């Protein structure tokens, strides 16, 4: 949960920068290389601890994001000290965070809940087998909803101005997040396997089943 919340908080600050890769042909934001890991962690929590635990983790992350947004807003509103020259820079970076938080809240609320719900439901159908299918299937569903909603709200903040840039922003985000899930799947398997063996609550849940 701590790592999940940390990734959420860092991503919403890093995402204030619009990024144009390959001469601007590929549009993304500054958090593109970090944020997908939140879905990997979400898969681990959902698979081992269940939907209720993941729901609690999501709400905890949102609570921290809202607190950060309020703190940044209050900090910007405070009168700067004479000689302080970074007010404009501060506003440019953390001033955009509240809108990005709204984008994250909306996108991640739909995306991560969809991801967790699909994974848990597929586990009911497949049992302990076909973990790869659960991880991949849930990610495709969750990342799609998350990416579309987040990009639609966050695009004006990071400088996306044209329809072509928006399509690139959405496509790059969705494909990259899904690719990361596939690349780190062996590590995800290892972490899930370790936690299932080491976590007493998981063994007790299997006994009840």
C-alpha positions as a Python dict, from the first residue, in 0.01 Angstrom:
ca = {
    (1, 'X'): (0, 0, 0),
    (2, 'X'): (284, 239, 86),
    (3, 'X'): (455, 184, -251),
    (4, 'X'): (122, 219, -433),
    (5, 'X'): (43, 551, -264),
    (6, 'X'): (397, 676, -326),
    (7, 'X'): (372, 600, -697),
    (8, 'X'): (38, 778, -718),
    (9, 'X'): (171, 1089, -547),
    (10, 'X'): (497, 1108, -744),
    (11, 'X'): (317, 1041, -1074),
    (12, 'X'): (76, 1329, -1029),
    (13, 'X'): (364, 1571, -986),
    (14, 'X'): (576, 1428, -1268),
    (15, 'X'): (274, 1424, -1501),
    (16, 'X'): (261, 1806, -1504),
    (17, 'X'): (523, 1795, -1779),
    (18, 'X'): (406, 1718, -2129),
    (19, 'X'): (661, 1504, -2312),
    (20, 'X'): (711, 1481, -2688),
    (21, 'X'): (919, 1180, -2787),
    (22, 'X'): (1069, 1123, -3133),
    (23, 'X'): (1041, 1487, -3231),
    (24, 'X'): (695, 1527, -3080),
    (25, 'X'): (543, 1240, -3278),
    (26, 'X'): (473, 1046, -2959),
    (27, 'X'): (291, 1244, -2691),
    (28, 'X'): (295, 1143, -2324),
    (29, 'X'): (360, 1292, -1980),
    (30, 'X'): (648, 1286, -1734),
    (31, 'X'): (506, 998, -1532),
    (32, 'X'): (473, 752, -1820),
    (33, 'X'): (762, 532, -1703),
    (34, 'X'): (648, 512, -1339),
    (35, 'X'): (269, 507, -1327),
    (36, 'X'): (218, 162, -1491),
    (37, 'X'): (380, 5, -1185),
    (38, 'X'): (74, 105, -984),
    (39, 'X'): (-129, -143, -1189),
    (40, 'X'): (128, -414, -1128),
    (41, 'X'): (102, -354, -754),
    (42, 'X'): (-276, -344, -787),
    (43, 'X'): (-269, -687, -951),
    (44, 'X'): (-59, -825, -666),
    (45, 'X'): (-288, -686, -397),
    (46, 'X'): (-604, -801, -576),
    (47, 'X'): (-471, -1151, -645),
    (48, 'X'): (-340, -1215, -294),
    (49, 'X'): (-559, -1004, -67),
    (50, 'X'): (-878, -963, -268),
    (51, 'X'): (-1101, -686, -398),
    (52, 'X'): (-1179, -541, -55),
    (53, 'X'): (-811, -485, 25),
    (54, 'X'): (-750, -324, -315),
    (55, 'X'): (-1050, -99, -268),
    (56, 'X'): (-908, 15, 67),
    (57, 'X'): (-570, 78, -98),
    (58, 'X'): (-728, 287, -374),
    (59, 'X'): (-919, 505, -129),
    (60, 'X'): (-605, 553, 79),
    (61, 'X'): (-416, 669, -229),
    (62, 'X'): (-692, 908, -323),
    (63, 'X'): (-696, 1051, 29),
    (64, 'X'): (-323, 1126, 10),
    (65, 'X'): (-362, 1282, -336),
    (66, 'X'): (-641, 1509, -216),
    (67, 'X'): (-432, 1612, 86),
    (68, 'X'): (-136, 1689, -143),
    (69, 'X'): (-358, 1894, -371),
    (70, 'X'): (-494, 2098, -80),
    (71, 'X'): (-144, 2156, 60),
    (72, 'X'): (-10, 2270, -278),
    (73, 'X'): (-304, 2505, -327),
    (74, 'X'): (-260, 2655, 20),
    (75, 'X'): (117, 2688, -30),
    (76, 'X'): (70, 2878, -356),
    (77, 'X'): (-182, 3111, -190),
    (78, 'X'): (54, 3202, 95),
    (79, 'X'): (227, 3540, 47),
    (80, 'X'): (585, 3488, -74),
    (81, 'X'): (876, 3625, 120),
    (82, 'X'): (1043, 3935, -22),
    (83, 'X'): (1324, 3809, -240),
    (84, 'X'): (1161, 3475, -313),
    (85, 'X'): (1184, 3439, -689),
    (86, 'X'): (1028, 3098, -750),
    (87, 'X'): (657, 3173, -706),
    (88, 'X'): (582, 3148, -1078),
    (89, 'X'): (782, 2827, -1108),
    (90, 'X'): (602, 2680, -808),
    (91, 'X'): (264, 2766, -956),
    (92, 'X'): (362, 2622, -1294),
    (93, 'X'): (458, 2285, -1143),
    (94, 'X'): (232, 2213, -846),
    (95, 'X'): (-45, 2451, -949),
    (96, 'X'): (-151, 2199, -1213),
    (97, 'X'): (-161, 1913, -965),
    (98, 'X'): (-524, 1968, -854),
    (99, 'X'): (-652, 1918, -1211),
    (100, 'X'): (-424, 1617, -1254),
    (101, 'X'): (-557, 1480, -927),
    (102, 'X'): (-910, 1512, -1064),
    (103, 'X'): (-796, 1334, -1380),
    (104, 'X'): (-632, 1061, -1173),
    (105, 'X'): (-930, 1026, -944),
    (106, 'X'): (-1171, 988, -1233),
    (107, 'X'): (-949, 767, -1448),
    (108, 'X'): (-808, 552, -1175),
    (109, 'X'): (-1140, 515, -996),
    (110, 'X'): (-1287, 355, -1307),
    (111, 'X'): (-968, 190, -1431),
    (112, 'X'): (-832, 31, -1115),
    (113, 'X'): (-1171, -81, -990),
    (114, 'X'): (-1234, -237, -1333),
    (115, 'X'): (-889, -397, -1326),
    (116, 'X'): (-936, -540, -979),
    (117, 'X'): (-1294, -653, -1042),
    (118, 'X'): (-1206, -833, -1367),
    (119, 'X'): (-905, -1002, -1205),
    (120, 'X'): (-1105, -1124, -906),
    (121, 'X'): (-1395, -1244, -1124),
    (122, 'X'): (-1160, -1429, -1358),
    (123, 'X'): (-1001, -1592, -1054),
    (124, 'X'): (-1344, -1718, -950),
    (125, 'X'): (-1373, -1884, -1292),
    (126, 'X'): (-1019, -2020, -1322),
    (127, 'X'): (-916, -2081, -961),
    (128, 'X'): (-540, -2074, -905),
    (129, 'X'): (-458, -2156, -1268),
    (130, 'X'): (-409, -1919, -1565),
    (131, 'X'): (-270, -1630, -1364),
    (132, 'X'): (-120, -1483, -1682),
    (133, 'X'): (-468, -1454, -1836),
    (134, 'X'): (-602, -1279, -1528),
    (135, 'X'): (-314, -1033, -1517),
    (136, 'X'): (-329, -951, -1887),
    (137, 'X'): (-708, -946, -1924),
    (138, 'X'): (-766, -725, -1621),
    (139, 'X'): (-489, -488, -1728),
    (140, 'X'): (-629, -437, -2078),
    (141, 'X'): (-971, -347, -1938),
    (142, 'X'): (-844, -128, -1656),
    (143, 'X'): (-577, 54, -1855),
    (144, 'X'): (-817, 134, -2138),
    (145, 'X'): (-1072, 310, -1917),
    (146, 'X'): (-804, 476, -1706),
    (147, 'X'): (-609, 610, -2003),
    (148, 'X'): (-906, 752, -2193),
    (149, 'X'): (-1054, 929, -1890),
    (150, 'X'): (-722, 1058, -1755),
    (151, 'X'): (-605, 1187, -2093),
    (152, 'X'): (-933, 1365, -2163),
    (153, 'X'): (-908, 1565, -1840),
    (154, 'X'): (-529, 1610, -1820),
    (155, 'X'): (-460, 1698, -2185),
    (156, 'X'): (-505, 2077, -2150),
    (157, 'X'): (-273, 2086, -1846),
    (158, 'X'): (28, 1929, -2017),
    (159, 'X'): (-3, 2121, -2344),
    (160, 'X'): (-194, 1880, -2571),
    (161, 'X'): (-364, 2110, -2821),
    (162, 'X'): (-456, 1915, -3135),
    (163, 'X'): (-671, 1611, -3200),
    (164, 'X'): (-370, 1427, -3339),
    (165, 'X'): (-173, 1492, -3021),
    (166, 'X'): (-464, 1368, -2811),
    (167, 'X'): (-495, 1044, -3009),
    (168, 'X'): (-120, 993, -2972),
    (169, 'X'): (-145, 1069, -2599),
    (170, 'X'): (-418, 808, -2546),
    (171, 'X'): (-266, 541, -2773),
    (172, 'X'): (83, 578, -2632),
    (173, 'X'): (-44, 563, -2274),
    (174, 'X'): (-259, 255, -2327),
    (175, 'X'): (-5, 58, -2529),
    (176, 'X'): (287, 147, -2303),
    (177, 'X'): (105, 55, -1981),
    (178, 'X'): (-5, -277, -2128),
    (179, 'X'): (347, -347, -2255),
    (180, 'X'): (494, -279, -1910),
    (181, 'X'): (249, -526, -1757),
    (182, 'X'): (365, -794, -2002),
    (183, 'X'): (735, -719, -1952),
    (184, 'X'): (721, -734, -1572),
    (185, 'X'): (481, -1030, -1562),
    (186, 'X'): (755, -1278, -1462),
    (187, 'X'): (841, -1056, -1165),
    (188, 'X'): (472, -1018, -1083),
    (189, 'X'): (439, -1397, -1085),
    (190, 'X'): (732, -1424, -844),
    (191, 'X'): (598, -1165, -601),
    (192, 'X'): (248, -1313, -603),
    (193, 'X'): (385, -1664, -550),
    (194, 'X'): (600, -1550, -260),
    (195, 'X'): (317, -1362, -90),
    (196, 'X'): (77, -1654, -130),
    (197, 'X'): (327, -1878, 45),
    (198, 'X'): (427, -1627, 312),
    (199, 'X'): (93, -1463, 389),
    (200, 'X'): (-100, -1656, 659),
    (201, 'X'): (-429, -1490, 565),
    (202, 'X'): (-407, -1635, 213),
    (203, 'X'): (-359, -1990, 341),
    (204, 'X'): (-655, -1943, 575),
    (205, 'X'): (-870, -1819, 287),
    (206, 'X'): (-782, -2129, 82),
    (207, 'X'): (-871, -2351, 378),
    (208, 'X'): (-1211, -2187, 404),
    (209, 'X'): (-1271, -2250, 33),
}
